[in-house]
Coordinates of C-alpha atoms in Angstrom, one line a residue:
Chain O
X1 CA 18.5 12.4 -6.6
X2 CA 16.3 10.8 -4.1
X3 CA 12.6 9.2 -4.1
X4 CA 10.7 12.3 -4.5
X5 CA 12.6 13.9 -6.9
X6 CA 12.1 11.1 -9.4
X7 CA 8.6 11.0 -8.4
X8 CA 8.1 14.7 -9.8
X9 CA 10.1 13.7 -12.8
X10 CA 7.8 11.2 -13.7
X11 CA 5.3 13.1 -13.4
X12 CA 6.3 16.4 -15.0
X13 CA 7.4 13.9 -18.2
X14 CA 4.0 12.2 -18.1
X15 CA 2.3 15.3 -18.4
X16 CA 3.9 15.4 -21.6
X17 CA 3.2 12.6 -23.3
X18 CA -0.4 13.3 -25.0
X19 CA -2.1 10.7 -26.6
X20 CA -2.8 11.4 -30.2
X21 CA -7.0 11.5 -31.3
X22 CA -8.5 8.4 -33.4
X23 CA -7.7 5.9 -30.9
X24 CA -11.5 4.7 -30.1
X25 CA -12.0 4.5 -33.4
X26 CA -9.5 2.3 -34.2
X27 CA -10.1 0.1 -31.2
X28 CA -13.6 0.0 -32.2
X29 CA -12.9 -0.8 -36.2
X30 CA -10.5 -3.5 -34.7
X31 CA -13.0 -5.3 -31.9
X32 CA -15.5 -5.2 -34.7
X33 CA -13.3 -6.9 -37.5
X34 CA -13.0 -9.8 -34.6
X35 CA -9.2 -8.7 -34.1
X36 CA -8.7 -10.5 -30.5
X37 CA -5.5 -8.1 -30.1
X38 CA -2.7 -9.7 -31.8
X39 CA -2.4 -6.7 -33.2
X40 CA -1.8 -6.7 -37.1
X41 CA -0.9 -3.3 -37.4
X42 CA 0.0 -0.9 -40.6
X43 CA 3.2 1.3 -39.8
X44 CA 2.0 4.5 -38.6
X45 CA 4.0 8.1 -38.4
X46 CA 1.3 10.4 -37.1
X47 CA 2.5 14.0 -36.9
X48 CA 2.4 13.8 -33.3
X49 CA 4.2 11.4 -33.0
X50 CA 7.9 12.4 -31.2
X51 CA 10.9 12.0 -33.2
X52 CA 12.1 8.4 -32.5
X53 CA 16.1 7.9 -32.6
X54 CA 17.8 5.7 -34.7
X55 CA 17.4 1.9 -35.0
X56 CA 13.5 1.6 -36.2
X57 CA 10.2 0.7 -34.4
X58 CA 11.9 -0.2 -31.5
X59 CA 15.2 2.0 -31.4
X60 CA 15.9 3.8 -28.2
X61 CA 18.2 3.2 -25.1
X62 CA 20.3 0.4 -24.3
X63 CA 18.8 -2.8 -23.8
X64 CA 20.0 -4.8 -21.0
X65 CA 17.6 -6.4 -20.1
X66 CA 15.0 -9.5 -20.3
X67 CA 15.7 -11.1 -23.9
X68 CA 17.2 -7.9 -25.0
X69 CA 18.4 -8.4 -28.5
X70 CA 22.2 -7.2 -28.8
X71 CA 25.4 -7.3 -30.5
X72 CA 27.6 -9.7 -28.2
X73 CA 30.7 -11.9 -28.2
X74 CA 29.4 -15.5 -29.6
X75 CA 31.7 -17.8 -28.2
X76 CA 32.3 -19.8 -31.1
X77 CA 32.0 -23.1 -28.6
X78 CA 28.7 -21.6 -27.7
X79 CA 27.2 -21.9 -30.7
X80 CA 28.5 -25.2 -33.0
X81 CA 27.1 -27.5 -30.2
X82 CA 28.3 -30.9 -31.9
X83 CA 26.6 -33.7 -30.0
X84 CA 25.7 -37.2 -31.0
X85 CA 22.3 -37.1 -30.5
X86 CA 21.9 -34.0 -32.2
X87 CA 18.7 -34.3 -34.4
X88 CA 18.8 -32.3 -37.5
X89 CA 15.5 -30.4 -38.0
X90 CA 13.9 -29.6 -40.6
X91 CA 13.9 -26.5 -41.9
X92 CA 17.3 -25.5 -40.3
X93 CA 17.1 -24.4 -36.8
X94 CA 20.8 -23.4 -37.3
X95 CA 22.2 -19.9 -35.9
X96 CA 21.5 -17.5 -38.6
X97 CA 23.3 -14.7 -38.7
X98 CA 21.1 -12.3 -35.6
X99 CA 18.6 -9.7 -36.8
X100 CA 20.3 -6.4 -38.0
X101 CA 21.4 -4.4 -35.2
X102 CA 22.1 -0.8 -35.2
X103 CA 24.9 -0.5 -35.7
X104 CA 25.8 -3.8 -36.3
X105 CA 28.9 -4.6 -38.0
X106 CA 28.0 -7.2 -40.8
X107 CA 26.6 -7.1 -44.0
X108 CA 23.8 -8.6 -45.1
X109 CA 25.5 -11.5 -46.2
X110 CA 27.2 -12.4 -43.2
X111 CA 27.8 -16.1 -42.3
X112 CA 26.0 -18.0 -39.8
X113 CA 28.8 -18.7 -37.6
X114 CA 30.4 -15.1 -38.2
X115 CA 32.3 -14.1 -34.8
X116 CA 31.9 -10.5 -33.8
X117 CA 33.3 -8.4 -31.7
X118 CA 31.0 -6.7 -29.1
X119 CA 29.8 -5.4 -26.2
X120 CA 30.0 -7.8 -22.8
X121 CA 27.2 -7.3 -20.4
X122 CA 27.7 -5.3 -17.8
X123 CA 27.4 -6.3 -14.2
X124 CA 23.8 -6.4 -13.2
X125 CA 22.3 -7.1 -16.6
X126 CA 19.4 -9.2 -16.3
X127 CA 19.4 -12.5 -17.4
X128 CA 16.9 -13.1 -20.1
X129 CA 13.4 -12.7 -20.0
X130 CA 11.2 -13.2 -17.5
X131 CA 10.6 -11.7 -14.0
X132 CA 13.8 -12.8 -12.4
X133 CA 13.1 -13.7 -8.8
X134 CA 15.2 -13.8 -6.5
X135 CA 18.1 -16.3 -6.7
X136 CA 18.1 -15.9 -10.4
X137 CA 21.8 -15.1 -11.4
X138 CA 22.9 -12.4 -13.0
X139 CA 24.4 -12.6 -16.3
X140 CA 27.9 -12.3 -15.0
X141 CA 31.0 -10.7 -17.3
X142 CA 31.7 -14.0 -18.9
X143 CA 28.1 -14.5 -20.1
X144 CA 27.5 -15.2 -24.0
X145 CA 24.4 -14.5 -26.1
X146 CA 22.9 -16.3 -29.0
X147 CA 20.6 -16.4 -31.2
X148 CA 17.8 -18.9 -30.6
X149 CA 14.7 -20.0 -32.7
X150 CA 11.4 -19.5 -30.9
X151 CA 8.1 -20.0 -32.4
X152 CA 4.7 -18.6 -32.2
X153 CA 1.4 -19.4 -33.8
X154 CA 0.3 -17.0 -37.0
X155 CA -1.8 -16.8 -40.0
X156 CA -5.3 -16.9 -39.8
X157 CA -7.0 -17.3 -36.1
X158 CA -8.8 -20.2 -37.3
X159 CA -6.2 -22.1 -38.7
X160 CA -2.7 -21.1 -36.9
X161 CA 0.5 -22.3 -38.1
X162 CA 4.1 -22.2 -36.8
X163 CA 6.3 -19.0 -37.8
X164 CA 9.4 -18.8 -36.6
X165 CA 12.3 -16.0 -34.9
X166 CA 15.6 -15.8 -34.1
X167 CA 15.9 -14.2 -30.8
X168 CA 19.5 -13.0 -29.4
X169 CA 19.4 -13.9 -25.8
X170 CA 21.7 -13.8 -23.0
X171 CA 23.2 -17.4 -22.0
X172 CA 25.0 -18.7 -18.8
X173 CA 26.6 -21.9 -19.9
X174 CA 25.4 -22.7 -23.2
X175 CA 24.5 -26.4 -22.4
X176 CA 21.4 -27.3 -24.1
X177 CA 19.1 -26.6 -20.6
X178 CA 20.6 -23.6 -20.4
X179 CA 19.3 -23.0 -24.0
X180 CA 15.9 -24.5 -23.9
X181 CA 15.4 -22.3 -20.2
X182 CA 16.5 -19.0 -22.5
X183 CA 14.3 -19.8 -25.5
X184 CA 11.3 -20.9 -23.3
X185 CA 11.3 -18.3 -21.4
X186 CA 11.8 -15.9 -23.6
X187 CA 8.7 -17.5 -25.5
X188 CA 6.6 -17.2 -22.5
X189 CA 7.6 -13.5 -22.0
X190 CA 5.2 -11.9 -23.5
X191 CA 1.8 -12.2 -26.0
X192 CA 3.3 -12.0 -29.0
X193 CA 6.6 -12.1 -30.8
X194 CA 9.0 -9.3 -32.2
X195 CA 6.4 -9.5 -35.0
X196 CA 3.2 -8.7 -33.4
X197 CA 1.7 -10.9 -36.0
X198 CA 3.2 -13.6 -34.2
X199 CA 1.0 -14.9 -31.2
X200 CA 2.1 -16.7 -28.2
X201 CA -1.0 -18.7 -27.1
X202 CA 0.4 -19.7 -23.5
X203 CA -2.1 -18.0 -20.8
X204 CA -0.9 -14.6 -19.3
X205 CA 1.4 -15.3 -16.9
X206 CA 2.5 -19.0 -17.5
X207 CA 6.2 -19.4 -15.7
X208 CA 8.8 -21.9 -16.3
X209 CA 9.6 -23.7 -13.2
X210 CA 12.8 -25.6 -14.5
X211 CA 13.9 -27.5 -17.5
X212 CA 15.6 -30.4 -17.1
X213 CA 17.5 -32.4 -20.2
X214 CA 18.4 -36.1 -20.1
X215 CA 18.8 -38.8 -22.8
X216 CA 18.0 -36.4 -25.4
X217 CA 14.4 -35.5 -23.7
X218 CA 13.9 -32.3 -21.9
X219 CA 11.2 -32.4 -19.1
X220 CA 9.5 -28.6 -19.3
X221 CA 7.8 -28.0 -15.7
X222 CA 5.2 -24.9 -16.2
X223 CA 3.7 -23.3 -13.6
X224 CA 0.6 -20.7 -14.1
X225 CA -0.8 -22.7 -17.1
X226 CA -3.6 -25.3 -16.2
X227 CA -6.8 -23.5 -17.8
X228 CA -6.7 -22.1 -20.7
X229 CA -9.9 -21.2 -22.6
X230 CA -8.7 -22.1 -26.7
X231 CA -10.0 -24.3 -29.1
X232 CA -8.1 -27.6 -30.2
X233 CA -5.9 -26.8 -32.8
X234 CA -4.3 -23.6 -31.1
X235 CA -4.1 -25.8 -28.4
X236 CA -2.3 -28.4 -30.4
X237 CA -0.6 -25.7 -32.3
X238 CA 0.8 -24.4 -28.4
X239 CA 2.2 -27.7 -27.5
X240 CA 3.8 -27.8 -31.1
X241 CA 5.3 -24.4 -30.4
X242 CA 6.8 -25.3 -27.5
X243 CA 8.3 -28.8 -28.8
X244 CA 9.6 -26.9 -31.7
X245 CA 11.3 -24.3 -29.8
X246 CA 12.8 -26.7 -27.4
X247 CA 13.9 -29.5 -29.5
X248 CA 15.4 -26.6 -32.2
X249 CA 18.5 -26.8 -29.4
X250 CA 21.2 -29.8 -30.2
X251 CA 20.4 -32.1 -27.9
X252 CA 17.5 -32.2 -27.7
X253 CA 14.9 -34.0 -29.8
X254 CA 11.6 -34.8 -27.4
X255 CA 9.8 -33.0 -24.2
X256 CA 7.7 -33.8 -21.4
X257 CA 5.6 -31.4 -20.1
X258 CA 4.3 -30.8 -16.4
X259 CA 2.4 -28.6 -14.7
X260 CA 3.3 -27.5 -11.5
X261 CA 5.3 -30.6 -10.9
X262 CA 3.4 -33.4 -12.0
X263 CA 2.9 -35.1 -15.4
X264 CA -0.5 -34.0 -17.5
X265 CA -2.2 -36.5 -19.9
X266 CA -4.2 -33.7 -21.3
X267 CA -3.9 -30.4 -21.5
X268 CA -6.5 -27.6 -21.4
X269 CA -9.1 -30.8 -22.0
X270 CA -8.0 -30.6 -25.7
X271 CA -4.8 -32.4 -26.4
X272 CA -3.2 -35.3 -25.7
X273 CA 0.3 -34.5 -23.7
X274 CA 1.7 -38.0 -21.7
X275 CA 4.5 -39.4 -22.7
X276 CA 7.2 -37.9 -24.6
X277 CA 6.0 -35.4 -27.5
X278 CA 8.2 -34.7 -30.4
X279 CA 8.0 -32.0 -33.6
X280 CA 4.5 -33.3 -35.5
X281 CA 5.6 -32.9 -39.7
X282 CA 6.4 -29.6 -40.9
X283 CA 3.9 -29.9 -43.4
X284 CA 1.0 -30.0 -40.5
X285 CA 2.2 -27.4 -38.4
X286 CA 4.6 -25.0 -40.2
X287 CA 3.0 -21.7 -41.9
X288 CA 3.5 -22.8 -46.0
X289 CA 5.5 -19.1 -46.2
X290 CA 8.1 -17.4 -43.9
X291 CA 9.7 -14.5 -44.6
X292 CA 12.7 -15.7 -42.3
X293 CA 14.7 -12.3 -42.5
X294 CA 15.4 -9.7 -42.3
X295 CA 13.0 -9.9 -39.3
X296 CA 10.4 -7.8 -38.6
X297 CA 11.5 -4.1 -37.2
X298 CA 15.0 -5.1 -38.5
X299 CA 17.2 -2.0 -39.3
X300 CA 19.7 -3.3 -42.9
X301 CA 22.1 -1.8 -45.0
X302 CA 20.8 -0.9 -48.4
X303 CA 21.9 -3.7 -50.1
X304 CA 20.4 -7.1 -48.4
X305 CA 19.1 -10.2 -48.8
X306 CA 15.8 -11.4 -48.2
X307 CA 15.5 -14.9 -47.1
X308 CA 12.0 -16.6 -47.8
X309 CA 11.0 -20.4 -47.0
X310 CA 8.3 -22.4 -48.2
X311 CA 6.6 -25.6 -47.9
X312 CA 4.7 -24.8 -51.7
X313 CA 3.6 -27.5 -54.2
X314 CA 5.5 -25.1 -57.0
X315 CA 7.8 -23.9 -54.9
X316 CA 6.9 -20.8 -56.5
X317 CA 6.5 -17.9 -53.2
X318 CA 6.1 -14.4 -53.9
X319 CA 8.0 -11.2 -52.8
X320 CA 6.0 -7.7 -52.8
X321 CA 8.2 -4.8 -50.8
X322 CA 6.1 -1.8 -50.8
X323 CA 6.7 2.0 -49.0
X324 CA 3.5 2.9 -47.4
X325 CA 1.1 2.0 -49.4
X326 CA 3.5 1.9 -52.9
X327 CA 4.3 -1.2 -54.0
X328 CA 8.1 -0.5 -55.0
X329 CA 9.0 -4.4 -55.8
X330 CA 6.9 -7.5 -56.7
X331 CA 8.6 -10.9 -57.8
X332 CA 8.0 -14.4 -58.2
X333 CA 10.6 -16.4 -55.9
X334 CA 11.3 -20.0 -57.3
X335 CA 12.8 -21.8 -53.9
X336 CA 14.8 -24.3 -53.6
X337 CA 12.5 -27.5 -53.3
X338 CA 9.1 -27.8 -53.8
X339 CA 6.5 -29.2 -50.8
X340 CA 6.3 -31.4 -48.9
X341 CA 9.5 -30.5 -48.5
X342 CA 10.1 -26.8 -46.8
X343 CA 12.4 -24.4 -49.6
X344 CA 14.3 -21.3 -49.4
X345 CA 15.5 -18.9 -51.2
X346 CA 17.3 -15.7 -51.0
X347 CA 16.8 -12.4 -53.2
X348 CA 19.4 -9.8 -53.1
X349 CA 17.5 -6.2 -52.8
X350 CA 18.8 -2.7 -53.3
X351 CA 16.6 0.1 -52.0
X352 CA 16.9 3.8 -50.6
X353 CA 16.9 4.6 -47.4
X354 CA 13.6 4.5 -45.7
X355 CA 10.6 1.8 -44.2
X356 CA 9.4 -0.4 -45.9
X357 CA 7.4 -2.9 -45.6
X358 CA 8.2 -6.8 -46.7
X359 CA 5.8 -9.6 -47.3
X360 CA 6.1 -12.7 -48.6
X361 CA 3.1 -15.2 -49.8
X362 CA 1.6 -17.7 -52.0
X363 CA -0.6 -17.4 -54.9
X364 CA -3.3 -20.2 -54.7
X365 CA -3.4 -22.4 -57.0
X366 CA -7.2 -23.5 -57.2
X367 CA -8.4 -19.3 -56.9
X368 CA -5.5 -16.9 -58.0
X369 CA -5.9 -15.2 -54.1
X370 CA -3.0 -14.1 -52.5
X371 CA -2.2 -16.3 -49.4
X372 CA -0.6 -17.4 -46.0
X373 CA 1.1 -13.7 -45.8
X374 CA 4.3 -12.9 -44.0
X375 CA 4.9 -9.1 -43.2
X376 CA 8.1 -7.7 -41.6
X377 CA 8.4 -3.8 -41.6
X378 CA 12.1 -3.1 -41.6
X379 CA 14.2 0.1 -41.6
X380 CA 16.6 0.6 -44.4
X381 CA 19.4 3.3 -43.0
Chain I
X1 CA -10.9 5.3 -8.5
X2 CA -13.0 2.9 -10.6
X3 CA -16.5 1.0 -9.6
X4 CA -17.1 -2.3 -10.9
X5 CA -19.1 -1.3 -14.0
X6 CA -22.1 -2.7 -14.0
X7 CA -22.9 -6.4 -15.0
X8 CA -25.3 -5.6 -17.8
X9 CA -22.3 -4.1 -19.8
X10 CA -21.3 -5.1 -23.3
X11 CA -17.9 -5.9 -24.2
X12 CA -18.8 -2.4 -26.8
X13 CA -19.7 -0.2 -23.7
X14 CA -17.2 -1.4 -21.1
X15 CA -13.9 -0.5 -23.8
X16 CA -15.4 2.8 -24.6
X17 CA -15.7 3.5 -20.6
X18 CA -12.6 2.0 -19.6
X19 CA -10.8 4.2 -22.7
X20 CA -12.2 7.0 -21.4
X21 CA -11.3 6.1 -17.8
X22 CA -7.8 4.8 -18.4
X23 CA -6.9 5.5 -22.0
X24 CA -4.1 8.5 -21.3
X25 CA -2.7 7.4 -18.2
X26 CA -1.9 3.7 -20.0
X27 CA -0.1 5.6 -22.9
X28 CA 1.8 7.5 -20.5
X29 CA 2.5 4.3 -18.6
X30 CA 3.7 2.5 -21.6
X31 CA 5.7 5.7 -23.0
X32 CA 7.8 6.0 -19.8
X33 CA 7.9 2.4 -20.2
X34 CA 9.0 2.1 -23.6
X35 CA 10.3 5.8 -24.5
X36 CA 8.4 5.4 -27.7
X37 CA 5.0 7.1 -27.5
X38 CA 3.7 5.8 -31.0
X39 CA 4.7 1.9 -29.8
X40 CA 3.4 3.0 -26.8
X41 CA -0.1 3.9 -28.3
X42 CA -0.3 0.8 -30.5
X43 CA 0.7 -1.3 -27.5
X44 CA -2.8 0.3 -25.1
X45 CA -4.9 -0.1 -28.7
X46 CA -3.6 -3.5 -28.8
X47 CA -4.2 -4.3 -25.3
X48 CA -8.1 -2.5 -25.5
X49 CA -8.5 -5.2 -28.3
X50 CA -7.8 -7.8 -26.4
X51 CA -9.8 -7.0 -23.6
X52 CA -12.6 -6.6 -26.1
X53 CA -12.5 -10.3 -26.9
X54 CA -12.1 -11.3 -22.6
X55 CA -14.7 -9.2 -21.4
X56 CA -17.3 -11.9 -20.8
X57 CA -14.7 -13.6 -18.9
X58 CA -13.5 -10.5 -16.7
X59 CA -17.1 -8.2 -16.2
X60 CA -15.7 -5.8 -13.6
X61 CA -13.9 -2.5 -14.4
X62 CA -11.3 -3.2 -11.5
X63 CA -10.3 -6.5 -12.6
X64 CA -9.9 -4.4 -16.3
X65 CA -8.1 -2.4 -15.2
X66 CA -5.2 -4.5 -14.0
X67 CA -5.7 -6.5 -17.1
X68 CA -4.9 -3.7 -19.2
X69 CA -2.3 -2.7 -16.9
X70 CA -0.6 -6.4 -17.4
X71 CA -1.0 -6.8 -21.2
X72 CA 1.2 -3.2 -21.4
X73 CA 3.4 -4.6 -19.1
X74 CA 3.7 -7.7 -21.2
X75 CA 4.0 -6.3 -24.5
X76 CA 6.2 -3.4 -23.5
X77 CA 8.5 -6.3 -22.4
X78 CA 8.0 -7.7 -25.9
X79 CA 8.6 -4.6 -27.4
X80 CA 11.4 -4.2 -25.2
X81 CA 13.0 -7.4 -26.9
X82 CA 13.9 -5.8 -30.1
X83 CA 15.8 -2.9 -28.6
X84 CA 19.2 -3.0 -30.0
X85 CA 22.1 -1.7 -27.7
X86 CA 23.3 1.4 -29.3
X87 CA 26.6 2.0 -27.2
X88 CA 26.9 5.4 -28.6
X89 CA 23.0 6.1 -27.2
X90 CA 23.3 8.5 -24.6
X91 CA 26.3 10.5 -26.9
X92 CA 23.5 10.1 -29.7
X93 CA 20.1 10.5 -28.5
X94 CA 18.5 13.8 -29.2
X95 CA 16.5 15.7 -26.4
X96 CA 13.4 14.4 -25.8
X97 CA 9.9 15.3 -27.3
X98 CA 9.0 19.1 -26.7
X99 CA 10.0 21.3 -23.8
X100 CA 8.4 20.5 -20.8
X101 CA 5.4 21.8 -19.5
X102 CA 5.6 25.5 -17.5
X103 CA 4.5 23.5 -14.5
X104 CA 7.9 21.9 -14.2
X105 CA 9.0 24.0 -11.4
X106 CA 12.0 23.8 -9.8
X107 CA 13.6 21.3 -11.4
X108 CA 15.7 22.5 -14.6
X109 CA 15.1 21.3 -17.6
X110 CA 18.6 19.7 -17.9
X111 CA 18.2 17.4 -14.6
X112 CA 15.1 16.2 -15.8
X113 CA 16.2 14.9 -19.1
X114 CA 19.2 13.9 -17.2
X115 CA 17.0 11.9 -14.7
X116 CA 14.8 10.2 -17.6
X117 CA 18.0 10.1 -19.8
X118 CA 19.1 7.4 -16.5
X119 CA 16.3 5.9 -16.6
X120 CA 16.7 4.4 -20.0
X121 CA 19.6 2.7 -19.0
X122 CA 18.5 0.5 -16.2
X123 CA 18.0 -3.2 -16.8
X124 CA 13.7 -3.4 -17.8
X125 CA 12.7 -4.7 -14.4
X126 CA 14.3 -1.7 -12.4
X127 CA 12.7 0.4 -14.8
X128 CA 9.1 -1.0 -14.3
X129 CA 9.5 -1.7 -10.8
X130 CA 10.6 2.4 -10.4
X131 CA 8.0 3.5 -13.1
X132 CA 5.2 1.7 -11.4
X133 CA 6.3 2.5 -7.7
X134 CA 7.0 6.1 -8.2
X135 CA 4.7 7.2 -11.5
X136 CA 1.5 4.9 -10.7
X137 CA 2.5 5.1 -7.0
X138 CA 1.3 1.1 -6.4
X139 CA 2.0 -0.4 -2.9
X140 CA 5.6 -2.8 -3.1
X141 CA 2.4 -5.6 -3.3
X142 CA 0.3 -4.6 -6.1
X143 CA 3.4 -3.8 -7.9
X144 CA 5.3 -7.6 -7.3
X145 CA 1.7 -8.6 -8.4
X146 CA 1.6 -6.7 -11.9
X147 CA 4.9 -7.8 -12.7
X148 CA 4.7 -11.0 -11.6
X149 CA 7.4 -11.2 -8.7
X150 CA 8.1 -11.7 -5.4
X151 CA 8.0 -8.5 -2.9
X152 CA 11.4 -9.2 -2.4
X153 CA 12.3 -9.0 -6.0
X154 CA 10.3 -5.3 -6.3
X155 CA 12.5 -4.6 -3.6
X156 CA 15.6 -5.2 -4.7
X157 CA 14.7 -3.8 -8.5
X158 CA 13.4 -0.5 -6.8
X159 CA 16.6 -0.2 -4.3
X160 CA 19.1 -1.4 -7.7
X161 CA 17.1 1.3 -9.8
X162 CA 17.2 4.1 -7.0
X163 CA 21.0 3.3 -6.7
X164 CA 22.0 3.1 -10.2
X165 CA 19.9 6.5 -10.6
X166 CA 21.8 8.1 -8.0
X167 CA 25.2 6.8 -9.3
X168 CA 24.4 8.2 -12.9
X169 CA 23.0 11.4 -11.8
X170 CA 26.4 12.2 -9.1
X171 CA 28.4 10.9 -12.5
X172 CA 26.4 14.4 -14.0
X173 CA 28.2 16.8 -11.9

């Protein structure tokens, strides 16, 4: 095994890989429709397509790696981090039970603070997320994972909103900078979410410098993010992703935000950043529906539960579970409190093995229309 | 390999030159990537799309090109994200896609699935940092640039990856 030899393996395995036909097309449909990429996307199986192994959209080899969602050990301490100045959000940022592994051993019903047994990560496994320099340390055998909200921007362009995901990511210390440094940086990782639906607005290439937490506050040094060409409510909505991701760990309830070291009173030329920022009401920024889990590309048992929230003046949401393009379930969900207030509600659901594809949303009130959808394609095995 | 298309371009004319220019080889870059070629495809659509709507900003069919290049990167790591570890993966995974092409020469068929089989294990940055090195064949430079690193950090990925290959493949025997 040597350099060239893998050089001719690449190779001889790229030569392979043939792109099925229809892609201009599509691209072209999509530029035209004023998609700008975030990629809202119907599940596809094209005959062409290889055989894919087990574990859905995103099944395959062993993940450790940046942010890699897995199985581990949760160190009970790890996760019930009981401190004073804990503020309690609203809607629970609380660990929810992870997204459905393969292979995962828990049912659908599993408790938040359930302790499984697992895999440690191997020596060498890269800490999460992000292009880890030099000096970054590895996770080492004692590391822990857990599952931390992050936030992205969703719903239409025009007028984003706040959606949230649980991401299980690998953890050094579990203090609550080593939590916020996990979360951002997994946040900052990439364009969008697990859910491509779910946008991350931060320019290409933005890198945390360091997080630091005192009195409550953490102070969120950026580096690679000075310009960035959006208008002012996704740049509102960016800074509101951030300080709900960040203050979503006990601890911490406000953030300052630098760039590249120094303080900045305005950011992008659109929003007002000195001082300390903290969450803005649910009701401005939250989406009105999330379809909190399962999560999108989730693999579930055949019996699970769907979890829905809702900031609804009827608290009335609505649950349609189709397979391709059959609609195979369609409910009203009455949740548990109506707006302003955020509600939730869970809905126990049989099916067959197979994909299907979830989505939960409002009917409007003043037109009958179908609104602020939330669509997760998950795997039932 | 590419000129600077010219200025007069629309956003329309520069994605249907640059998919015909780069199209394949960023599926096949985001498949050895990802080891999913239909995540793979949506992933170069998606990126296309995007490019659609920052053309104005970019106008130069170099500069596209490591644009694209980066937005796989980035949602290949995104993708990456979801993977679940399967412990039981290498005992459970399936062979790979079709039979290799006739031109694969020397190397047998079982080496070569062992080799990529390896190369599903490594942590994501070894695998990019080999994939990009060794597939695209970019200088240690370009590639600490497209995955946003230090030289020293491409590096030590490329030497980890190399090593861990090696390990796995002497563990075949």
């Amino acid at each position: 095994m040597n350099e060239e030899m893998l050089r001719r393996v690449l190779a001889d395995e790229a030569d392979r890989i043939e792109p099925g036909p229809g892609a201009l097309p599509e691209i072209q449909r999509r530029t035209a429709a004023g998609d700008r990429g975030g990629a809202w996307r119907r599940w596809r199986r094209p005959a062409w397509s290889p055989p894919r192994f087990a574990g859905g959209r995103w099944g395959g080899w062993s993940p450790l790696a940046a942010g890699a969602v897995t199985v581990a050990t949760l160190s009970v301490a790890a996760v019930v981090v009981g401190l004073a100045s804990t503020v309690v959000p609203t809607p629970s940022d609380r660990v929810e039970p992870p997204p459905g592994a393969v292979g995962a051993h828990r049912s659908a019903s599993a408790t938040p603070d359930e302790v499984r047994p697992g895999p440690t990560p191997p020596d060498g496994a890269a800490a999460p997320s992000v292009g880890t320099g030099p000096g970054t340390p590895a996770a080492g055998p004692t590391a822990t994972t857990a599952g931390l909200p992050v936030y992205y921007l969703g719903g239409d362009p025009g007028r984003p909103r706040l959606y949230r995901e649980f991401h299980r990511l690998w953890l050094h210390d579990g203090s609550a900078r080593d939590r916020a440094t996990a979360a951002l940086r997994n946040l900052l990782d990439g364009p969008v979410g697990m859910d491509p639906d779910y946008r991350n607005p931060w320019p290409v290439g933005t890198d945390l410098r360091e997080v630091t937490v005192a009195d409550g506050v953490a102070t969120v040094d950026l580096a690679g993010a000075a310009d960035n060409d959006v208008d002012e409510v996704t740049a509102r909505l960016a800074v509101q992703q951030l300080v709900w991701t960040v203050t979503a760990v006990p601890g911490i309830s406000g953030l300052r935000l630098r760039l590249d070291g120094a303080p900045v009173d305005r950011l992008w030329g659109r929003v007002d950043t000195s001082g300390v920022l903290r969450r803005a009401p649910a009701t401005e920024v939250l989406a009105p529906v999330w379809l909190i889990s399962p999560q999108h590309a989730d693999t579930v048992n055949r019996s699970f539960q769907v979890h829905i929230a809702g900031i609804l003046p009827e608290a009335t949401a609505q649950l349609r579970i189709q397979r391709g393009t059959r609609t195979v379930r369609e409910q009203f969900v009455t949740l548990s409190i109506a707006g302003p207030a955020q509600g939730e509600a869970k809905v126990a659901v049989t099916l067959p093995p197979g994909r299907y594809t979830l989505t939960a949303y409002a009917i409007s009130l003043a037109d009958g229309t179908e609104q602020f959808l939330d669509d997760h394609t998950v795997t039932v095995r | 390999m590419t000129r600077p298309g010219p200025p007069q371009w629309s956003a329309d004319e520069a994605i249907s030159s640059l998919f015909a220019a780069h199209y394949r080889p960023l599926v096949r870059l985001a498949t050895l990537l990802l080891h999913d070629q239909g995540a793979a495809e949506e992933i170069v659509q998606d990126g296309y799309v995007a490019l659609h709507g920052h053309w104005s900003r970019l106008r130069d069919a170099d500069r596209a090109l490591g644009y694209l290049r980066t937005s796989v990167l980035n949602r290949c790591r995104s993708a990456l994200r979801h993977r679940r570890v399967v412990t039981a993966y290498l005992a459970g995974a399936g062979p790979v896609a079709d039979a290799p092409s006739a031109e694969s020469g020397a190397l047998d068929l079982l080496q070569h699935d062992a080799v990529m089989a390896a190369l599903r294990t490594l942590p994501t940055r070894q695998r990019e940092a080999l994939v990009l090195r060794y597939y695209l064949d970019l200088s240690e430079a370009e590639t600490a640039d497209l995955m946003g690193v230090s030289r020293g950090a491409v590096k030590s990925h490329t030497f980890r990856g190399l090593a861990a290959l090696k390990q796995r493949m002497g563990a075949e025997r």
